[in-house]
Amino acid sequence: MSKSFKNKVIYQIYLKSFKDTNGDGIGDLPGIIEKLPYLKKLGIDMIWINPFYPSPQKDNGYDISNYCEVDSLFGTMNDFDNLVLEAKKLEIDLMLDMVLNHVSTEHQWFQKAKNGNSYYKDFFYIREGKNKHLPPNNWQSKFGGSAWNKLNLEENKYYLCLYDKTQADLNWHNPNVREELKKVVRFWMNKGVKGFRFDVLNVIGKNQDFVDSVDSEQEKKLYTDTPIVHQWVQELHNDTFSKIEDSITVGEMSSTTVDQGILYTNPKRKEVDMIFSFHHLKVDYENGNKWSSVNYDLNVLKEILFEWQEGMEKGNGWNALFWNNHDQPRANQRFGDIVNFPFETNSLLATTIHLMRGTPFIYQGEEIGMTDPIYSSINEYQDIESHNAYNKLICEGLSDEQAFDIIKTKSRDNSRTPMQWTSGKFAGFSSETPWLKINENYTTINVQRELNNGKLFNYYQCLIKLRHNEKVISDGRFIPILKEDTEVIAYLRVYNDQAIIVFNHFKNSTYSITTKYLKMTGDVLIGNYKNVIRREDKLTLRPFESVGFWIKDVKQLLNALE
Ligand code: GLC
Ligand code: CA
């Protein structure tokens, strides 16, 4: 079936924080309907909506208790059907979040298993503890603590939970589980959904021996990217979304490799269209530890981005391109200077990835330059992972202040603050106090103001149009240049007789570069400064400047590349 995800741009909606219409402080489905014209104006093709299914909300909806319903917190099934209808009118497709690795412990499957039903017991990984006090093995939960939790008080039995204790991992080795999950995907397909984002897809194939691990790296290998995952993703593909024309699927891949990325996304293998990988967002982790706070090295960031660009192209794989999502602090704070150069920083980050090979994702608020909030107490954070990490840091001996400083930079709530629509009460998000405290800068950073006087929204519109219209951006080859340069991420894209060259200056100084390619440049494709300082083979870049040029003579360029 024909595929056209290459020239699409997808917008992520964190529903809980997007737009509240009934005054309970929580974003809802009618809120998306209300804002569809805004999304249309931006120009995006599809919206990915974070989970809105019934859930005890221990992990903000990633703990699902019923896959085929709408949680009353977010609206009704009728609202969802209306959303499909209204979005369709504007030619916007929907992508739903499929959390198929685990269910909430309140899901009836788990409840039945807990009550001794043997059919459902086999839906989970339930194992005897090593002894009275020790779980089956030493694996760690990604949210801290043991990856096993007691099934009940009476027995020495545990269930596997790689995330929160209330998220029980499903046993994909059981064909009945796989069939049930396919029914879920089909249920939403039948409602007109064309896109699916598969949560933590590469950890569904646990090695069932459940041996102790020797270290955290080796531990991950026991349940990440195991060969059987590919078989099951192919099965899912074949039995569900292969049946819809123009479906778009993306797998969230925790700690994966380029080689695996190719296996997941090379179209011949019939798995998913693209993947999210996260290595580029770990460059400010100290020795791989998220809960630390260190500066990043541009060359490391660049090396990772280039490795994924070149590697995936070589194997005919495909990347999802993104800086932000609901699990990440805002990238503008990590990689730029939002105090002195907010527009430049935001547009630089956008340019860098939107002109790459892959499908760009925009996370809500990114298009108006939203930033991390400044909270003053740990109690203002809601996220379970942040609280677990805070407690752990305190146990490790950090002071309240030191621990809080780290949470501030890394908490997932940084990007989950309510969308800033206006400078009015509660930022126009809700008429009542929102579930998570609004960022205080909403009086200066908000949609209303951005549409009236801003430059960023408009810049995003241009980037989206370029992807829609220019084959060189959607389909071109990616060729990195200036690899060793310490201030600039630069590359070429080439498609038949079209080529572009892109420079992104990641520092807050003025900087000149010289390269033979500059002599071949023609018109400016896009840039975040009014004019360009270019002389012969020299280009002067200002703080956080991004600029792309058309190449005049592609033959000459290709000769120069040889
Ligand atoms: C994914 C989600 C994250 C969630 C986790 C467990 O990483 O993006 O929000 O906590 O999976 O479902
Ligand atoms: Ca609401």
CSV table of N, CA and C in Angstrom, one decimal, residues 4-99:
chain,number,residue,atom,x,y,z
A,4,SER,N,3.1,7.5,2.7
A,4,SER,CA,3.6,8.9,2.4
A,4,SER,C,3.9,9.6,3.7
A,5,PHE,N,4.5,8.8,4.6
A,5,PHE,CA,4.9,9.5,5.9
A,5,PHE,C,6.1,10.4,5.8
A,6,LYS,N,6.8,10.4,4.7
A,6,LYS,CA,8.0,11.1,4.6
A,6,LYS,C,7.8,12.6,4.5
A,7,ASN,N,6.7,13.0,3.9
A,7,ASN,CA,6.5,14.5,3.8
A,7,ASN,C,5.4,15.0,4.8
A,8,LYS,N,5.3,14.2,5.9
A,8,LYS,CA,4.3,14.6,6.9
A,8,LYS,C,5.0,15.2,8.2
A,9,VAL,N,4.2,16.0,8.9
A,9,VAL,CA,4.7,16.5,10.2
A,9,VAL,C,3.6,16.2,11.2
A,10,ILE,N,4.0,15.6,12.3
A,10,ILE,CA,3.1,15.1,13.3
A,10,ILE,C,3.2,16.0,14.6
A,11,TYR,N,2.0,16.3,15.2
A,11,TYR,CA,1.9,17.2,16.4
A,11,TYR,C,1.5,16.3,17.5
A,12,GLN,N,2.3,16.4,18.6
A,12,GLN,CA,1.9,15.6,19.8
A,12,GLN,C,1.1,16.4,20.8
A,13,ILE,N,0.0,15.8,21.2
A,13,ILE,CA,-0.9,16.5,22.2
A,13,ILE,C,-0.9,15.7,23.5
A,14,TYR,N,-0.4,16.4,24.5
A,14,TYR,CA,-0.5,15.8,25.8
A,14,TYR,C,-1.8,16.3,26.4
A,15,LEU,N,-2.8,15.4,26.2
A,15,LEU,CA,-4.2,15.8,26.4
A,15,LEU,C,-4.5,16.4,27.7
A,16,LYS,N,-4.0,15.9,28.7
A,16,LYS,CA,-4.2,16.4,30.1
A,16,LYS,C,-3.9,17.9,30.2
A,17,SER,N,-3.0,18.3,29.4
A,17,SER,CA,-2.5,19.7,29.5
A,17,SER,C,-2.8,20.5,28.2
A,18,PHE,N,-3.7,20.1,27.4
A,18,PHE,CA,-3.8,20.8,26.1
A,18,PHE,C,-4.9,21.9,26.2
A,19,LYS,N,-6.2,21.5,26.5
A,19,LYS,CA,-7.2,22.4,26.6
A,19,LYS,C,-8.4,21.8,27.4
A,20,ASP,N,-8.8,22.5,28.5
A,20,ASP,CA,-9.9,22.0,29.3
A,20,ASP,C,-11.1,22.8,28.9
A,21,THR,N,-12.2,22.0,28.6
A,21,THR,CA,-13.5,22.7,28.3
A,21,THR,C,-14.6,22.6,29.3
A,22,ASN,N,-14.4,21.8,30.3
A,22,ASN,CA,-15.5,21.7,31.3
A,22,ASN,C,-15.1,22.1,32.7
A,23,GLY,N,-14.0,22.8,32.8
A,23,GLY,CA,-13.6,23.4,34.1
A,23,GLY,C,-13.3,22.5,35.2
A,24,ASP,N,-12.7,21.3,34.8
A,24,ASP,CA,-12.2,20.5,35.9
A,24,ASP,C,-10.7,20.5,36.0
A,25,GLY,N,-10.1,21.4,35.2
A,25,GLY,CA,-8.6,21.6,35.3
A,25,GLY,C,-7.8,20.6,34.5
A,26,ILE,N,-8.5,19.8,33.8
A,26,ILE,CA,-7.9,18.7,33.0
A,26,ILE,C,-8.3,18.8,31.5
A,27,GLY,N,-7.3,18.8,30.7
A,27,GLY,CA,-7.5,18.9,29.3
A,27,GLY,C,-8.4,17.7,28.8
A,28,ASP,N,-9.2,17.9,27.7
A,28,ASP,CA,-10.1,16.9,27.3
A,28,ASP,C,-10.3,16.8,25.8
A,29,LEU,N,-11.0,15.8,25.3
A,29,LEU,CA,-11.2,15.6,23.9
A,29,LEU,C,-11.9,16.8,23.2
A,30,PRO,N,-13.0,17.3,23.9
A,30,PRO,CA,-13.6,18.5,23.2
A,30,PRO,C,-12.6,19.6,23.1
A,31,GLY,N,-11.6,19.7,24.0
A,31,GLY,CA,-10.6,20.7,23.9
A,31,GLY,C,-9.8,20.6,22.6
A,32,ILE,N,-9.5,19.3,22.2
A,32,ILE,CA,-8.8,19.2,21.0
A,32,ILE,C,-9.7,19.7,19.8
A,33,ILE,N,-11.0,19.3,19.9
A,33,ILE,CA,-11.9,19.7,18.8
A,33,ILE,C,-11.9,21.2,18.7
A,34,GLU,N,-11.9,21.9,19.8
A,34,GLU,CA,-11.9,23.3,19.8
A,34,GLU,C,-10.7,23.9,19.2
A,35,LYS,N,-9.6,23.2,19.3
A,35,LYS,CA,-8.3,23.8,18.8
A,35,LYS,C,-7.9,23.3,17.5
A,36,LEU,N,-8.7,22.5,16.8
A,36,LEU,CA,-8.3,21.9,15.5
A,36,LEU,C,-8.0,23.0,14.5
A,37,PRO,N,-8.8,24.1,14.5
A,37,PRO,CA,-8.4,25.2,13.5
A,37,PRO,C,-7.0,25.7,13.8
A,38,TYR,N,-6.6,25.8,15.0
A,38,TYR,CA,-5.3,26.3,15.4
A,38,TYR,C,-4.2,25.3,14.8
A,39,LEU,N,-4.5,24.0,14.9
A,39,LEU,CA,-3.5,23.0,14.4
A,39,LEU,C,-3.5,23.0,12.9
A,40,LYS,N,-4.7,23.3,12.3
A,40,LYS,CA,-4.7,23.4,10.8
A,40,LYS,C,-3.9,24.6,10.4
A,41,LYS,N,-4.0,25.7,11.1
A,41,LYS,CA,-3.3,26.9,10.7
A,41,LYS,C,-1.8,26.6,10.8
A,42,LEU,N,-1.4,25.8,11.8
A,42,LEU,CA,0.0,25.5,11.9
A,42,LEU,C,0.5,24.6,10.7
A,43,GLY,N,-0.4,23.8,10.2
A,43,GLY,CA,-0.2,23.0,9.0
A,43,GLY,C,0.2,21.6,9.2
A,44,ILE,N,0.1,21.1,10.4
A,44,ILE,CA,0.4,19.7,10.6
A,44,ILE,C,-0.5,18.7,10.0
A,45,ASP,N,-0.1,17.4,9.8
A,45,ASP,CA,-0.9,16.4,9.1
A,45,ASP,C,-1.6,15.4,10.0
A,46,MET,N,-1.0,15.2,11.2
A,46,MET,CA,-1.5,14.2,12.1
A,46,MET,C,-1.3,14.6,13.5
A,47,ILE,N,-2.2,14.2,14.4
A,47,ILE,CA,-1.9,14.5,15.8
A,47,ILE,C,-1.8,13.2,16.6
A,48,TRP,N,-0.8,13.1,17.3
A,48,TRP,CA,-0.6,11.9,18.3
A,48,TRP,C,-1.1,12.4,19.6
A,49,ILE,N,-2.1,11.6,20.1
A,49,ILE,CA,-2.7,12.0,21.4
A,49,ILE,C,-2.2,11.0,22.5
A,50,ASN,N,-1.7,11.5,23.6
A,50,ASN,CA,-1.3,10.6,24.7
A,50,ASN,C,-2.5,9.9,25.2
A,51,PRO,N,-2.3,8.8,25.9
A,51,PRO,CA,-3.4,7.9,26.4
A,51,PRO,C,-4.6,8.6,27.1
A,52,PHE,N,-5.8,8.3,26.6
A,52,PHE,CA,-7.0,8.9,27.3
A,52,PHE,C,-8.0,7.8,27.7
A,53,TYR,N,-7.5,6.6,27.8
A,53,TYR,CA,-8.3,5.4,28.1
A,53,TYR,C,-8.5,5.3,29.6
A,54,PRO,N,-9.5,4.6,30.1
A,54,PRO,CA,-9.7,4.5,31.6
A,54,PRO,C,-8.4,4.1,32.2
A,55,SER,N,-8.1,4.7,33.3
A,55,SER,CA,-6.8,4.5,34.0
A,55,SER,C,-6.8,5.1,35.4
A,56,PRO,N,-6.2,4.4,36.3
A,56,PRO,CA,-6.1,5.1,37.7
A,56,PRO,C,-5.1,6.3,37.7
A,57,GLN,N,-4.5,6.5,36.5
A,57,GLN,CA,-3.6,7.7,36.4
A,57,GLN,C,-2.4,7.7,37.3
A,58,LYS,N,-1.9,6.5,37.6
A,58,LYS,CA,-0.7,6.5,38.4
A,58,LYS,C,0.5,6.9,37.6
A,59,ASP,N,0.5,6.6,36.3
A,59,ASP,CA,1.5,7.1,35.4
A,59,ASP,C,0.9,7.9,34.2
A,60,ASN,N,0.0,8.8,34.6
A,60,ASN,CA,-0.7,9.6,33.7
A,60,ASN,C,-1.3,8.9,32.4
A,61,GLY,N,-2.0,7.8,32.7
A,61,GLY,CA,-2.7,7.2,31.6
A,61,GLY,C,-1.9,6.1,30.9
A,62,TYR,N,-0.6,5.9,31.2
A,62,TYR,CA,0.2,4.8,30.7
A,62,TYR,C,-0.1,3.6,31.5
A,63,ASP,N,-1.0,3.7,32.4
A,63,ASP,CA,-1.4,2.5,33.2
A,63,ASP,C,-2.9,2.3,32.8
A,64,ILE,N,-3.2,1.5,31.8
A,64,ILE,CA,-4.5,1.4,31.2
A,64,ILE,C,-5.3,0.3,31.9
A,65,SER,N,-6.6,0.7,32.3
A,65,SER,CA,-7.4,-0.4,32.9
A,65,SER,C,-8.5,-0.9,31.9
A,66,ASN,N,-8.6,-0.2,30.8
A,66,ASN,CA,-9.5,-0.6,29.7
A,66,ASN,C,-9.1,0.0,28.4
A,67,TYR,N,-8.7,-0.8,27.5
A,67,TYR,CA,-8.1,-0.3,26.2
A,67,TYR,C,-9.1,0.3,25.3
A,68,CYS,N,-10.4,-0.1,25.4
A,68,CYS,CA,-11.4,0.3,24.4
A,68,CYS,C,-12.4,1.2,24.9
A,69,GLU,N,-12.1,2.1,25.7
A,69,GLU,CA,-13.0,3.1,26.2
A,69,GLU,C,-12.3,4.4,26.4
A,70,VAL,N,-13.1,5.5,26.7
A,70,VAL,CA,-12.5,6.8,27.0
A,70,VAL,C,-12.7,7.1,28.4
A,71,ASP,N,-11.7,7.5,29.1
A,71,ASP,CA,-11.8,7.8,30.5
A,71,ASP,C,-12.7,9.0,30.7
A,72,SER,N,-13.6,9.0,31.6
A,72,SER,CA,-14.6,10.1,31.8
A,72,SER,C,-13.8,11.4,32.1
A,73,LEU,N,-12.6,11.3,32.6
A,73,LEU,CA,-11.8,12.4,32.9
A,73,LEU,C,-11.5,13.3,31.6
A,74,PHE,N,-11.5,12.6,30.4
A,74,PHE,CA,-11.2,13.2,29.2
A,74,PHE,C,-12.4,13.4,28.2
A,75,GLY,N,-13.5,12.9,28.6
A,75,GLY,CA,-14.7,13.0,27.7
A,75,GLY,C,-15.4,11.7,27.5
A,76,THR,N,-16.0,11.5,26.4
A,76,THR,CA,-16.8,10.3,26.1
A,76,THR,C,-16.4,9.7,24.8
A,77,MET,N,-16.9,8.5,24.5
A,77,MET,CA,-16.6,7.9,23.2
A,77,MET,C,-17.2,8.8,22.1
A,78,ASN,N,-18.4,9.4,22.5
A,78,ASN,CA,-19.0,10.3,21.5
A,78,ASN,C,-18.1,11.4,21.1
A,79,ASP,N,-17.4,12.0,22.1
A,79,ASP,CA,-16.5,13.1,21.9
A,79,ASP,C,-15.4,12.6,21.0
A,80,PHE,N,-14.9,11.3,21.2
A,80,PHE,CA,-13.8,10.8,20.4
A,80,PHE,C,-14.3,10.7,18.9
A,81,ASP,N,-15.5,10.1,18.7
A,81,ASP,CA,-16.1,10.0,17.4
A,81,ASP,C,-16.2,11.3,16.7
A,82,ASN,N,-16.6,12.3,17.5
A,82,ASN,CA,-16.7,13.7,16.9
A,82,ASN,C,-15.3,14.2,16.5
A,83,LEU,N,-14.4,13.9,17.3
A,83,LEU,CA,-13.0,14.3,17.0
A,83,LEU,C,-12.5,13.8,15.7
A,84,VAL,N,-12.8,12.5,15.5
A,84,VAL,CA,-12.4,11.8,14.3
A,84,VAL,C,-13.0,12.6,13.1
A,85,LEU,N,-14.3,12.8,13.2
A,85,LEU,CA,-15.1,13.5,12.2
A,85,LEU,C,-14.6,14.9,11.9
A,86,GLU,N,-14.4,15.7,12.9
A,86,GLU,CA,-14.0,17.1,12.8
A,86,GLU,C,-12.6,17.1,12.2
A,87,ALA,N,-11.7,16.3,12.7
A,87,ALA,CA,-10.3,16.3,12.2
A,87,ALA,C,-10.3,15.9,10.7
A,88,LYS,N,-11.1,15.0,10.4
A,88,LYS,CA,-11.1,14.5,9.0
A,88,LYS,C,-11.5,15.7,8.0
A,89,LYS,N,-12.5,16.5,8.5
A,89,LYS,CA,-12.9,17.6,7.7
A,89,LYS,C,-11.7,18.5,7.4
A,90,LEU,N,-10.8,18.6,8.3
A,90,LEU,CA,-9.6,19.5,8.1
A,90,LEU,C,-8.4,18.7,7.6
A,91,GLU,N,-8.7,17.5,7.2
A,91,GLU,CA,-7.6,16.6,6.7
A,91,GLU,C,-6.5,16.4,7.7
A,92,ILE,N,-6.9,16.3,8.9
A,92,ILE,CA,-5.9,15.9,10.0
A,92,ILE,C,-6.2,14.5,10.4
A,93,ASP,N,-5.2,13.7,10.5
A,93,ASP,CA,-5.4,12.3,10.9
A,93,ASP,C,-5.0,12.1,12.4
A,94,LEU,N,-5.4,11.0,13.0
A,94,LEU,CA,-5.1,10.8,14.4
A,94,LEU,C,-4.2,9.7,14.6
A,95,MET,N,-3.3,9.8,15.5
A,95,MET,CA,-2.4,8.8,15.9
A,95,MET,C,-2.6,8.5,17.4
A,96,LEU,N,-2.9,7.2,17.7
A,96,LEU,CA,-3.2,6.9,19.1
A,96,LEU,C,-2.0,6.2,19.8
A,97,ASP,N,-2.0,6.4,21.1
A,97,ASP,CA,-0.9,5.8,21.8
A,97,ASP,C,-1.3,4.4,22.3
A,98,MET,N,-0.6,3.4,21.8
A,98,MET,CA,-0.9,2.0,22.2
A,98,MET,C,0.1,1.5,23.2
A,99,VAL,N,-0.3,1.4,24.4
A,99,VAL,CA,0.5,1.0,25.5
A,99,VAL,C,0.4,-0.5,25.7
